[in-house]
Structures are given as structure tokens and as C-alpha cells.
Coordinates of C-alpha atoms and ligand atoms in Angstrom, one line a residue:
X1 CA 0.0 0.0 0.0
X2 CA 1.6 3.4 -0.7
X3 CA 2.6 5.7 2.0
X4 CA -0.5 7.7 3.3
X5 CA -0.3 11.0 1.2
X6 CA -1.9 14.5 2.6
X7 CA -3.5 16.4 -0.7
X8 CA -4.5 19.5 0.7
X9 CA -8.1 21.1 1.5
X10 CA -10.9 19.8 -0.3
X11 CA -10.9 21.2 -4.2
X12 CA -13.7 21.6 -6.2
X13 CA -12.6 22.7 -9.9
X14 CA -11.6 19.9 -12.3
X15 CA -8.5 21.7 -12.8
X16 CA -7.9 21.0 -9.1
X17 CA -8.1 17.2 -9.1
X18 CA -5.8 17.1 -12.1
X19 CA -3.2 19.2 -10.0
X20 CA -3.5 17.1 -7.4
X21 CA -3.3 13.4 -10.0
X22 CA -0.1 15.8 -11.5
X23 CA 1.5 16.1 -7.9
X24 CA 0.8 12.6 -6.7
X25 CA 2.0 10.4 -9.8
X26 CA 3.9 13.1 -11.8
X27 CA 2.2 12.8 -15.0
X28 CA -0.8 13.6 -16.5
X29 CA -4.1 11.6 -16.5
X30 CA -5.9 10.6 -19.6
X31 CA -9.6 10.0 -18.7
X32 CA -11.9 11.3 -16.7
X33 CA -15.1 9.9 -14.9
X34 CA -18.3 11.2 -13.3
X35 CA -20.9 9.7 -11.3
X36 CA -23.5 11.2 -9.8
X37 CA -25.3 11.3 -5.8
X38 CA -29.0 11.1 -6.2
X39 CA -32.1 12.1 -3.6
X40 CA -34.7 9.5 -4.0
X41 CA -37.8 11.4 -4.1
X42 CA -40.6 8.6 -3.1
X43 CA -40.3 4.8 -2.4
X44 CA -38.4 4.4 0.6
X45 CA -36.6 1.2 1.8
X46 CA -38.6 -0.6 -0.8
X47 CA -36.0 -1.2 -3.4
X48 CA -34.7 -4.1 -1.9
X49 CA -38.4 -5.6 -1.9
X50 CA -37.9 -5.6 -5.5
X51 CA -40.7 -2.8 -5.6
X52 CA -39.8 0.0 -7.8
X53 CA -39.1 3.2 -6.5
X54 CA -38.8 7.1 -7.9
X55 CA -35.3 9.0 -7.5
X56 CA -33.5 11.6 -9.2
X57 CA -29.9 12.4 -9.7
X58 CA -28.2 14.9 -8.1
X59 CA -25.4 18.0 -10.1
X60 CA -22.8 16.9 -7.3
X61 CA -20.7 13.9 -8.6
X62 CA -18.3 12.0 -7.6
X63 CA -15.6 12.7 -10.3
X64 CA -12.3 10.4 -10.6
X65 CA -9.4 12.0 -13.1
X66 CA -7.3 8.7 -13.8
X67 CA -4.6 7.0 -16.1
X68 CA -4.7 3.0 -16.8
X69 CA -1.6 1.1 -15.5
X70 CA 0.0 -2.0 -17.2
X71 CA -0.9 -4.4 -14.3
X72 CA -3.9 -5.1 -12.1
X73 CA -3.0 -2.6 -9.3
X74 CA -5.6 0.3 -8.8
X75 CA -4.0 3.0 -6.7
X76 CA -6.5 6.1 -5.5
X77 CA -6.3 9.2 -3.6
X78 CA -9.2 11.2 -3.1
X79 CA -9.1 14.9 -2.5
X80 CA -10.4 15.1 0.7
X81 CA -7.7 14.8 3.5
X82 CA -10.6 12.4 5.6
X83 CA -10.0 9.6 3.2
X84 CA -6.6 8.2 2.9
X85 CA -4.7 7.0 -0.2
X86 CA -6.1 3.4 -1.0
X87 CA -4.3 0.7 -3.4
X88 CA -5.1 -2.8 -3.7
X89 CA -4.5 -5.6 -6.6
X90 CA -8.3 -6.6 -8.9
X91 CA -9.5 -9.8 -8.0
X92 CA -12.2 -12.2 -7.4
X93 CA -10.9 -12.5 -4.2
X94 CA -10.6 -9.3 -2.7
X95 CA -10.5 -9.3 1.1
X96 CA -12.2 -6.3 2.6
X97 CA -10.8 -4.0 5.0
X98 CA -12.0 -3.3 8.3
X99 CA -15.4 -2.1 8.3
X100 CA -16.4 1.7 7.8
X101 CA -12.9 2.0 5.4
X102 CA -13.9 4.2 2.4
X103 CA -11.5 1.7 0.7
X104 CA -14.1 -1.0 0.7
X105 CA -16.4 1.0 -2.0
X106 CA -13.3 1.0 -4.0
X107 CA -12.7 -2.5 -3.7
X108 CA -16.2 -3.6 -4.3
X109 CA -16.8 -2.8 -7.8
X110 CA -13.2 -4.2 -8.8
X111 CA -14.0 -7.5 -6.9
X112 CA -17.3 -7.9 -8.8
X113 CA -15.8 -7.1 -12.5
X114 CA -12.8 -9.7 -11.5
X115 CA -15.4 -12.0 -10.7
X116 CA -17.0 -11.9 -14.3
X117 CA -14.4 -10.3 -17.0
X118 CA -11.2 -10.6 -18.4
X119 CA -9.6 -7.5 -15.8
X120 CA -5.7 -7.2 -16.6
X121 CA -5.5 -3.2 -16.1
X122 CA -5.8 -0.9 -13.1
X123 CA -5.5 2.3 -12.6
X124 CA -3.9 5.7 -11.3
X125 CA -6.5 8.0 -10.4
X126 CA -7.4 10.8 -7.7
X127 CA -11.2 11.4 -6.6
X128 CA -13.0 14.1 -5.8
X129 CA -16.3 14.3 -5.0
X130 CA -19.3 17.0 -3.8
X131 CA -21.7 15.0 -2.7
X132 CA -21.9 15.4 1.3
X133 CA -20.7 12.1 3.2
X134 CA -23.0 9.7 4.7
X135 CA -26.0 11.8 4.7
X136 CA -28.8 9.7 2.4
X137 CA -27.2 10.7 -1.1
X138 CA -25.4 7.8 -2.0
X139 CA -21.8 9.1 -2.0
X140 CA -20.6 5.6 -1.8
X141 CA -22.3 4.3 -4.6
X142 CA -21.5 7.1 -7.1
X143 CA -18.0 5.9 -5.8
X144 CA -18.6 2.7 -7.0
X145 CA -20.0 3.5 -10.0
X146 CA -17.3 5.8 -11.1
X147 CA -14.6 3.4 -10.7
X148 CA -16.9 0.5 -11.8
X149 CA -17.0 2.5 -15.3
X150 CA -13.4 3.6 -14.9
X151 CA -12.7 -0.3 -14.8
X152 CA -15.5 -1.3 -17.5
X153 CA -14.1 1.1 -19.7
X154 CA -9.8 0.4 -19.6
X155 CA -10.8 -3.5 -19.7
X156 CA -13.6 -3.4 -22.5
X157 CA -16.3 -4.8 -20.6
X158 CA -19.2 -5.0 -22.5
X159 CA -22.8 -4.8 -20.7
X160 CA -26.5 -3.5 -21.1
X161 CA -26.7 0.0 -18.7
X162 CA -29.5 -2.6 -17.1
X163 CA -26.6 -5.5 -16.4
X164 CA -24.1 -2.9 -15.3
X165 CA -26.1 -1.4 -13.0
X166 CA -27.2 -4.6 -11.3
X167 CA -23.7 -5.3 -11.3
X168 CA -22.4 -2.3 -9.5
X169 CA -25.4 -3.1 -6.8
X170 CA -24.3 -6.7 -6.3
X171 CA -20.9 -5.4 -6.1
X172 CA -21.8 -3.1 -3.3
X173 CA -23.3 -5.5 -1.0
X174 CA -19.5 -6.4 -0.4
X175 CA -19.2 -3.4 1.8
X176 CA -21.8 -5.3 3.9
X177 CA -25.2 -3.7 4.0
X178 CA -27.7 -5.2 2.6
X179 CA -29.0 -2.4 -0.5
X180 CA -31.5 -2.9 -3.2
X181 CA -30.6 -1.3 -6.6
X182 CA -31.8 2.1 -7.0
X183 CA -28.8 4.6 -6.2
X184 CA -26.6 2.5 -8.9
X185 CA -29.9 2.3 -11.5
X186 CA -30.3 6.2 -11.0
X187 CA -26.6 7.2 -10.8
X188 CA -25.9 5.4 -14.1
X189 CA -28.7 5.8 -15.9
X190 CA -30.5 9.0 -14.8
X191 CA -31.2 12.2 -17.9
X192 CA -31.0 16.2 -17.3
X193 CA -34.3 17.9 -16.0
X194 CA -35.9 14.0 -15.1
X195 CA -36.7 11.8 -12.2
X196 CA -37.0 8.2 -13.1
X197 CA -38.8 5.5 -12.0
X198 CA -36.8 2.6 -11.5
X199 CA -38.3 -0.9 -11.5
X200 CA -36.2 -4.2 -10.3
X201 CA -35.5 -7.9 -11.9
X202 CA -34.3 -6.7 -14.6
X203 CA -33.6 -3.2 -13.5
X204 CA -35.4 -0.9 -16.1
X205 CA -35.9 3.3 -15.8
X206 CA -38.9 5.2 -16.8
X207 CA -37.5 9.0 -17.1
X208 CA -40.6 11.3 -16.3
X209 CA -39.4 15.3 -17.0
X210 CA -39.7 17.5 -13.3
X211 CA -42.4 20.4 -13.9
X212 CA -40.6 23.4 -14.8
X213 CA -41.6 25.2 -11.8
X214 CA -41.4 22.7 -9.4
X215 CA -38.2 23.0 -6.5
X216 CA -36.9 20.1 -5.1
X217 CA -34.7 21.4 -2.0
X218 CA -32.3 19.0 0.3
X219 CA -31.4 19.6 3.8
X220 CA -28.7 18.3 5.8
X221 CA -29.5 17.0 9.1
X222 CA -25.9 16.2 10.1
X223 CA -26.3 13.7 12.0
X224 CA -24.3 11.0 9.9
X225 CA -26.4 8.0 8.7
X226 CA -22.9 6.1 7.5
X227 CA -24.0 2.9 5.7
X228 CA -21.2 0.9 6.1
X229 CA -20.9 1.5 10.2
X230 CA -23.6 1.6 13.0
X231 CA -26.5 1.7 11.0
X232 CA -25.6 -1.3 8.7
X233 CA -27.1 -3.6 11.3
X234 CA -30.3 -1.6 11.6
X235 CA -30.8 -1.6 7.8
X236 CA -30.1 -5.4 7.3
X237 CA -32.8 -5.9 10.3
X238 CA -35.1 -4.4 8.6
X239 CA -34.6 -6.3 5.5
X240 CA -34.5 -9.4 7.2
X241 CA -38.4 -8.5 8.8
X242 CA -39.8 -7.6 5.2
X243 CA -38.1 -11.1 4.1
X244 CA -40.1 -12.6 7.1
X245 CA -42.8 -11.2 6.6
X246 CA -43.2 -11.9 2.4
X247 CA -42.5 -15.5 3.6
X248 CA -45.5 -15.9 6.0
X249 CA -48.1 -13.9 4.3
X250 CA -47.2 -16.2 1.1
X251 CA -47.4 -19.2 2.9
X252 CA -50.4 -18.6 4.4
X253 CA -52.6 -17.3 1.6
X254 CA -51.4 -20.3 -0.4
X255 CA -52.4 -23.1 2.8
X256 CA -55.9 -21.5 3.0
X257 CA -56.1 -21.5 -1.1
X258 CA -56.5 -17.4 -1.6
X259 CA -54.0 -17.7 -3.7
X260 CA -53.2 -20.7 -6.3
X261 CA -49.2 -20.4 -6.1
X262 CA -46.5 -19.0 -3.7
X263 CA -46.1 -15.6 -4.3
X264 CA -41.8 -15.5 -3.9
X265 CA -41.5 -11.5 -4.4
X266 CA -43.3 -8.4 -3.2
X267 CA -44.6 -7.5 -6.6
X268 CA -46.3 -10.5 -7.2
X269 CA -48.0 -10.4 -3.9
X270 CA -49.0 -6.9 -4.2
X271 CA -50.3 -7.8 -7.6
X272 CA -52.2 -10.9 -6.7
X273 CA -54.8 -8.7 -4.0
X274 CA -55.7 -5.8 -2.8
X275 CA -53.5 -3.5 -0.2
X276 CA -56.8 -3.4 2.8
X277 CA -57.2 -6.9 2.5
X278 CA -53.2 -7.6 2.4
X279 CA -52.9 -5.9 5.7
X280 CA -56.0 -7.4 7.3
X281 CA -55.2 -10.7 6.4
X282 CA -51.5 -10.1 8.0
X283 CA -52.6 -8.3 11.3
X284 CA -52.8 -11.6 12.9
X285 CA -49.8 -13.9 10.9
X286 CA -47.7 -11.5 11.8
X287 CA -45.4 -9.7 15.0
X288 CA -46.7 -6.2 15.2
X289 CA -43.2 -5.2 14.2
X290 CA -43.1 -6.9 11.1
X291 CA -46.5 -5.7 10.2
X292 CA -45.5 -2.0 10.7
X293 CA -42.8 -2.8 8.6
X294 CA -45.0 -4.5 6.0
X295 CA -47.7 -2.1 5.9
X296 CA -44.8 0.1 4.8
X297 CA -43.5 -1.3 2.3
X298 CA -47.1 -2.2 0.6
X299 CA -48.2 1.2 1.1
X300 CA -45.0 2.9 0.0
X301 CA -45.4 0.8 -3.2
X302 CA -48.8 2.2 -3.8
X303 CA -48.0 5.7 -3.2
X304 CA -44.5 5.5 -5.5
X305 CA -47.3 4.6 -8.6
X306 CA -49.8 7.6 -7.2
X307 CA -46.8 10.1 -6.9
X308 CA -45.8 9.7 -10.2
X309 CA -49.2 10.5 -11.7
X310 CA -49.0 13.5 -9.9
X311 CA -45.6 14.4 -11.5
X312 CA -47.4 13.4 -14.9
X313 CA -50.4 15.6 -14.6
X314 CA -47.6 18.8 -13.2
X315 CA -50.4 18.4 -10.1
X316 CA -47.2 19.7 -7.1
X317 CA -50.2 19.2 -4.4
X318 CA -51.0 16.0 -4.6
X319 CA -47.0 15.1 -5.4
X320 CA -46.0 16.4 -1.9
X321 CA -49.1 15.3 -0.4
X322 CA -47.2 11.4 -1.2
X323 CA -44.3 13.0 0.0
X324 CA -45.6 13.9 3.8
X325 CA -47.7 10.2 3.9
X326 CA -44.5 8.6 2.7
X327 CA -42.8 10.3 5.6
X328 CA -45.1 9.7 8.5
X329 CA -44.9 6.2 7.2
X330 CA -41.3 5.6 7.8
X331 CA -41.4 7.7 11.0
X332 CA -44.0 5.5 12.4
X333 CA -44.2 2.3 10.7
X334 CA -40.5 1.3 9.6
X335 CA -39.1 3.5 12.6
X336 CA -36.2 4.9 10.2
X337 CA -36.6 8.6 10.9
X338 CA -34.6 10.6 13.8
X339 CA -36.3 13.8 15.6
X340 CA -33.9 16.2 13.9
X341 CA -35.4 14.6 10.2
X342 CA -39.2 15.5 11.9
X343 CA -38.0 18.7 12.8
X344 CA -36.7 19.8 9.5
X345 CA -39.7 18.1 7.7
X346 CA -41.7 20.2 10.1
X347 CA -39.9 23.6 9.5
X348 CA -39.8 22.4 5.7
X349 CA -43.7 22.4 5.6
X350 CA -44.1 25.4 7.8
X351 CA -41.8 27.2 5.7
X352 CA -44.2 26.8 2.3
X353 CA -43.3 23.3 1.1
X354 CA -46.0 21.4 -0.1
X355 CA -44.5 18.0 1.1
X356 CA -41.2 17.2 2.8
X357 CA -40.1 13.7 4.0
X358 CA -36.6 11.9 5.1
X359 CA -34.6 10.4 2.0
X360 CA -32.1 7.8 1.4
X361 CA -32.1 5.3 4.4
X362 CA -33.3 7.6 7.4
X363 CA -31.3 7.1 10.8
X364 CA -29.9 10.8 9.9
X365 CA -28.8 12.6 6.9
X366 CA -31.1 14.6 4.7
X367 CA -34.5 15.7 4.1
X368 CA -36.0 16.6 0.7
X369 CA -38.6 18.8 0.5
X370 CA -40.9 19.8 -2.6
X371 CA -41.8 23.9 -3.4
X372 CA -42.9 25.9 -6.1
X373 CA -40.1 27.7 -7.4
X374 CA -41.0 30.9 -6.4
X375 CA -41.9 30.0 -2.9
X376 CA -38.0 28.0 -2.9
X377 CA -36.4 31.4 -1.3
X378 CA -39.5 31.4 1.4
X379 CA -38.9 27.6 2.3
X380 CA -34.6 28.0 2.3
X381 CA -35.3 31.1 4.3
X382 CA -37.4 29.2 7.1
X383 CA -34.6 26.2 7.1
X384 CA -31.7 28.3 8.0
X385 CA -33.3 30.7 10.4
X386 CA -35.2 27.8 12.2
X387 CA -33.0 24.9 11.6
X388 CA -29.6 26.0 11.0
X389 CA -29.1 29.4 12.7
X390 CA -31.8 29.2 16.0
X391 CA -30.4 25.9 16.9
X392 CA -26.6 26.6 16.7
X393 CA -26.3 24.4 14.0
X394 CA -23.5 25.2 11.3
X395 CA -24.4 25.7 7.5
X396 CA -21.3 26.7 6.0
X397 CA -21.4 28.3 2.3
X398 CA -24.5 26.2 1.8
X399 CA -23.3 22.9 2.2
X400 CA -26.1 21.3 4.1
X401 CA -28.8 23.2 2.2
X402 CA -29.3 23.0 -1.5
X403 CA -31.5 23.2 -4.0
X404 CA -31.2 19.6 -6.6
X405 CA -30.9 20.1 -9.7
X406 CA -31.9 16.9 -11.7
X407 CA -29.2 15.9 -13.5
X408 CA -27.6 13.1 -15.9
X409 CA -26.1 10.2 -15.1
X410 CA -22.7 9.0 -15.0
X411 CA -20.2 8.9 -18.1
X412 CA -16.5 8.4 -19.0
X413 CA -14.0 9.7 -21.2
X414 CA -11.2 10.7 -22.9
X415 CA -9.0 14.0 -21.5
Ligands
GLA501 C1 -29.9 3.0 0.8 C2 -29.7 1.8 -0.1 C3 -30.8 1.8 -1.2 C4 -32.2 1.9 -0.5 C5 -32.3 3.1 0.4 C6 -33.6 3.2 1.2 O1 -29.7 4.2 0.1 O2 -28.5 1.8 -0.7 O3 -30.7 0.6 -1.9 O4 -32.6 0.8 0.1 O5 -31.2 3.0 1.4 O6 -34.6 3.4 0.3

């Protein structure tokens, strides 16, 4: 491993990170690769229920500036003076590092390209990347994405943007928490000025333009929701209850001949009957956890297909209307939401929002909340006066509170 490196402050320009790649390995590099964060606008912790779900990507990226190597050694260094220097040989038998190393999310999408192509070459590269750190906007997988492509693209793997994006999302669940597919799917394959909707098995995207004057505006909790460390457990706990739960329902509906064959996924269940008499008929099969976690999922799915008619018909009411059920839901049912998310959901409605709810994972990090544009300024206003600024809490030059552009997906080239 090479001797731990300090770059300097954080740098933002693209100018910056090829300094830096200049300084560290005293050449130039000859490709450049971006991959986006994304806010996931509706369909919470039902991804990995196979169920789809309704993100957008983000304008900040993570952004790798890189030059291939003759041998299988990738050697990175990211801007940020957090996260050390990182280098490792490709394999199919990567070994991870301790848990909670950035390194892992480096690692990952190496391991899983080793494991099905032909991957001779590494790469020399420095990252940089804007998106805020374990805060519900998938930082780590527009990591893995961009060095994912980075790899894909030095080692002419050839795959559908469907294939690669499952890909990358197997490859992540090397890290250790147990993900569905949606911040890879978006990060890849997301367009300017759309959300998408995202189905699963095979992984598909619907792109559906955002209304002109509608403001989608994020706000940073800071308390840190880091997937790979204390929250992995509560995540894979959860996933393990809707597993459960899909199991027992199935099983039951099939022994008293409701249904004619076991349903094996959520979307087949919550095709095969109606959501009232889904939840009735679980309220006794079930432990009243699991059915709070299952009335969740099955009424998150419903409102992901509602919420996108609303974006269809430009009707901003009834979208945010989704928005604040979809909230309350994983406040209440799925338990995923912290009181400094309810606060800012709070403010976020007070302030003129006409929905606001946690995004991402929950357990911390951001809220997104939904505005006319010209109401955006009245809804900022209220978050940094009555989050930010009464509470002591520090915004610097807008970090924690932005408004998200939607933005295209990831790409790769040539310097
Ligand atoms: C994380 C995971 C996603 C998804 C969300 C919750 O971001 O990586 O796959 O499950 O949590 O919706």
C-alpha cells in the first residue's frame, strides 16, 4: 500500500483534481469519470423488496481523473484529506478492510468485474467528490459507480446500462449492508431535467421530465447516517423483517387456497390482492413489528405509482401530499426517521413546502422537501433561520442546504 499522502483542502474545480493526480504520480491523467449522488424522491426502503421506487440524480458527482496502469494494481487518492490514499491488486478474491474504510467501496466494484471479465489493467487515479458524506445521497455508490465504469471502460467490458447497473449493486453489498438497486440504477442511468422511476429484476428506468416550476430542495440533518458503520445492522434488520414477513403472508394465503401459487417476491403479492385486505389478512400472521414494517412497504409501493401520476399531470399538491404520507410512514411504521429529520420536515412544511419527508435510508442525513419555485427562497429562508441558525447548528457556504438540480447520469471519457 503506498505511504498515506496528505493532498491539501478539499478542491472543487476539475483543474484542481488534475493538480493534485499531477502532484501525486507526476504525470498527466488521460480519462476522466463522473458519477453522480441522487435524492430518491418517493419509495423508501422498498427497493430491496424488489418494488420500484422514484429518484432523481443529483449536479454533485463524484468525479475520478485517472490513467490506466500496465498491471492489475488500482492505486486512489481522493481529495479530501478524511480519506486516505487506497491501493489494492483486482481480484475475485478481494478481502475487505476493516469495516467503515472508504476503501471497501473502491474494492467492491473491482472485486465484482474480476469475478465476471477478463480485468488485466488498473488504474492511477485521484477522486474528488461533492456530494456530502454519509448523509442519504449515496456518495458511496457514485464511488462505486465511477470506478466500476473507470474499470469497464480500460478493460472493454461490455454490458447493457440494465446488467451494469445490477452489477455495480451486487458489487456493493461487499461493503456489507444489505442495498437494493436504486442509487446505482439512478446514478448510471438518470437524464437532465428527469426523475425516473426505477423498477427491479431486470432493472429498467422510466424517465418522467420534473415540472418546470417545481423545487426540489435537500437539507442536511448532520447527524451522519454512515451505511457501512452503526446503522448497517439496523438496515439489514429491517430487510430481514420484510423477508419474514413476504414468507409468512405467502405461505399462508397459499395453505388456505387465496391464492393458487406462492407468491416469492413483493410485486407479485402486491399484484395478486388488494392492499386493505393484504394488511387485514397479515394483522394476525404477523409480530406487530413486522406488520408495521409491512404495511410500509405495501403502502409505500402504492404511493411511489400515485406520486408519479402527480408528476405526470404537473399536479405539485397532490406530489408532496405522497411526500408527507410517505414520511409519517417511515417515521411510524418502519421507525427509520430521527427527531432532527421531523424537525426539519416540520420547518420544511411550515416554511411553504407542499411535502417534505426523510430520503435515502433515514437514521440521519437529509430531508428533501418539494416547493414551487417561487416559494424555494420562502422555504430556504425558514430552514436556515429555524434549523440552522436558531439551533446553533452550522451551515457553512450552503453545504447542508441546497436546491437539486436533476441531472444526468454518470459517463466516461477521454482528457
Ligand atoms: C440506501 C440503499 C438503497 C435503498 C435506500 C432506502 O440508500 O443503498 O438501496 O434501500 O437506502 O430506500
Amino acid at each position: 500500500m503506498a505511504a498515506p499522502r496528505i493532498l491539501g483542502g478539499t478542491c472543487s474545480r476539475v483543474s484542481c483534481i488534475e493538480d493534485l493526480f499531477k502532484e501525486v504520480f507526476n504525470c498527466s491523467p488521460t480519462h476522466r469519470v463522473r458519477a453522480p449522488g441522487r435524492v430518491n424522491l418517493i419509495g423508501e426502503h422498498i427497493d430491496y423488496n424488489g418494488l420500484p421506487v422514484f429518484p432523481m440524480a443529483l449536479q454533485r458527482a463524484a468525479r475520478i481523473v485517472f490513467r490506466p496502469r500496465n498491471d492489475r494494481i488500482v492505486a486512489l487518492h481522493s481529495s479530501d484529506e478524511r480519506f486516505h490514499p487506497v491501493e489494492f491488486e483486482i481480484g475475485p478474491e478481494i478481502e475487505r478492510w476493516s469495516q467503515g474504510s472508504w476503501g471497501n467501496y473502491v474494492k467492491a466494484p473491482a472485486k465484482e468485474l474480476a469475478y465476471r471479465f477478463e480485468i488485466q489493467r488498473g488504474f492511477d487515479g485521484v477522486l474528488q467528490s461533492d456530494i456530502p458524506v454519509a448523509a442519504g445521497l449515496s456518495s458511496s455508490s457514485a464511488i462505486v459507480n465511477a470506478v466500476g465504469l473507470a474499470l469497464a471502460h480500460l478493460n472493454d467490458v461490455l454490458a447493457e446500462p440494465g446488467e451494469f447497473a445490477g452489477l455495480m449493486a451486487e458489487a456493493e453489498l461487499f461493503v456489507g449492508t444489505r442495498g437494493g438497486g436504486m442509487d446505482q440504477a439512478i446514478s448510471l442511468g438518470a437524464k437532465d431535467h428527469s426523475a425516473a422511476k426505477v423498477s427491479f429484476n431486470p432493472i429498467r428506468l422510466q424517465h418522467v421530465t420534473v415540472p418546470d416550476g417545481w423545487c426540489f430542495i435537500i437539507a442536511d440533518s448532520g447527524e451522519v447516517a454512515e451505511k457501512s458503520g452503526s446503522r448497517q445492522a439496523e438496515y439489514n434488520l429491517r430487510r430481514t423483517k420484510c423477508e419474514e414477513a413476504l414468507h409468512i403472508i405467502s405461505t399462508n394465503l397459499l395453505e388456505q387456497g387465496i391464492t393458487e401459487g406462492l407468491h416469492e417476491s413483493y410485486p407479485e403479492l402486491c399484484a395478486s390482492l388488494d392492499t386493505e385486505v393484504l394488511l387485514d389478512f397479515s394483522e394476525n400472521l404477523l409480530t406487530a413489528s413486522e406488520h408495521r414494517c409491512f404495511r410500509h412497504v405495501v403502502t409505500e409501493a402504492g404511493r411511489v405509482e400515485a406520486a408519479i401520476e402527480r408528476m405526470l399531470a404537473a399536479d405539485i399538491r397532490g406530489f408532496g401530499a405522497y411526500m408527507n404520507a410517505s414520511h409519517d410512514s417511515l417515521k411510524t411504521d418502519y421507525q427509520v426517521s430521527t427527531e432532527a429529520l421531523d424537525e426539519i420536515v416540520q420547518v420544511a412544511r411550515e416554511g411553504g413546502a407542499v411535502g417534505a419527508r426523510l430520503t435515502g435510508a433515514g437514521f440521519g442525513g437529509c430531508v428533501v422537501a418539494l416547493a414551487e419555485r417561487r416559494r424555494a427562497r420562502d422555504v430556504l429562508g425558514a430552514l436556515q433561520v429555524e434549523y440552522y441558525e436558531r439551533r446553533g447548528r452550522k451551515n457553512r457556504m450552503n453545504e447542508r442546504l441546497f436546491i437539486a438540480v436533476p441531472s444526468r447520469g454518470a459517463s466516461v471519457r477521454v482528457i
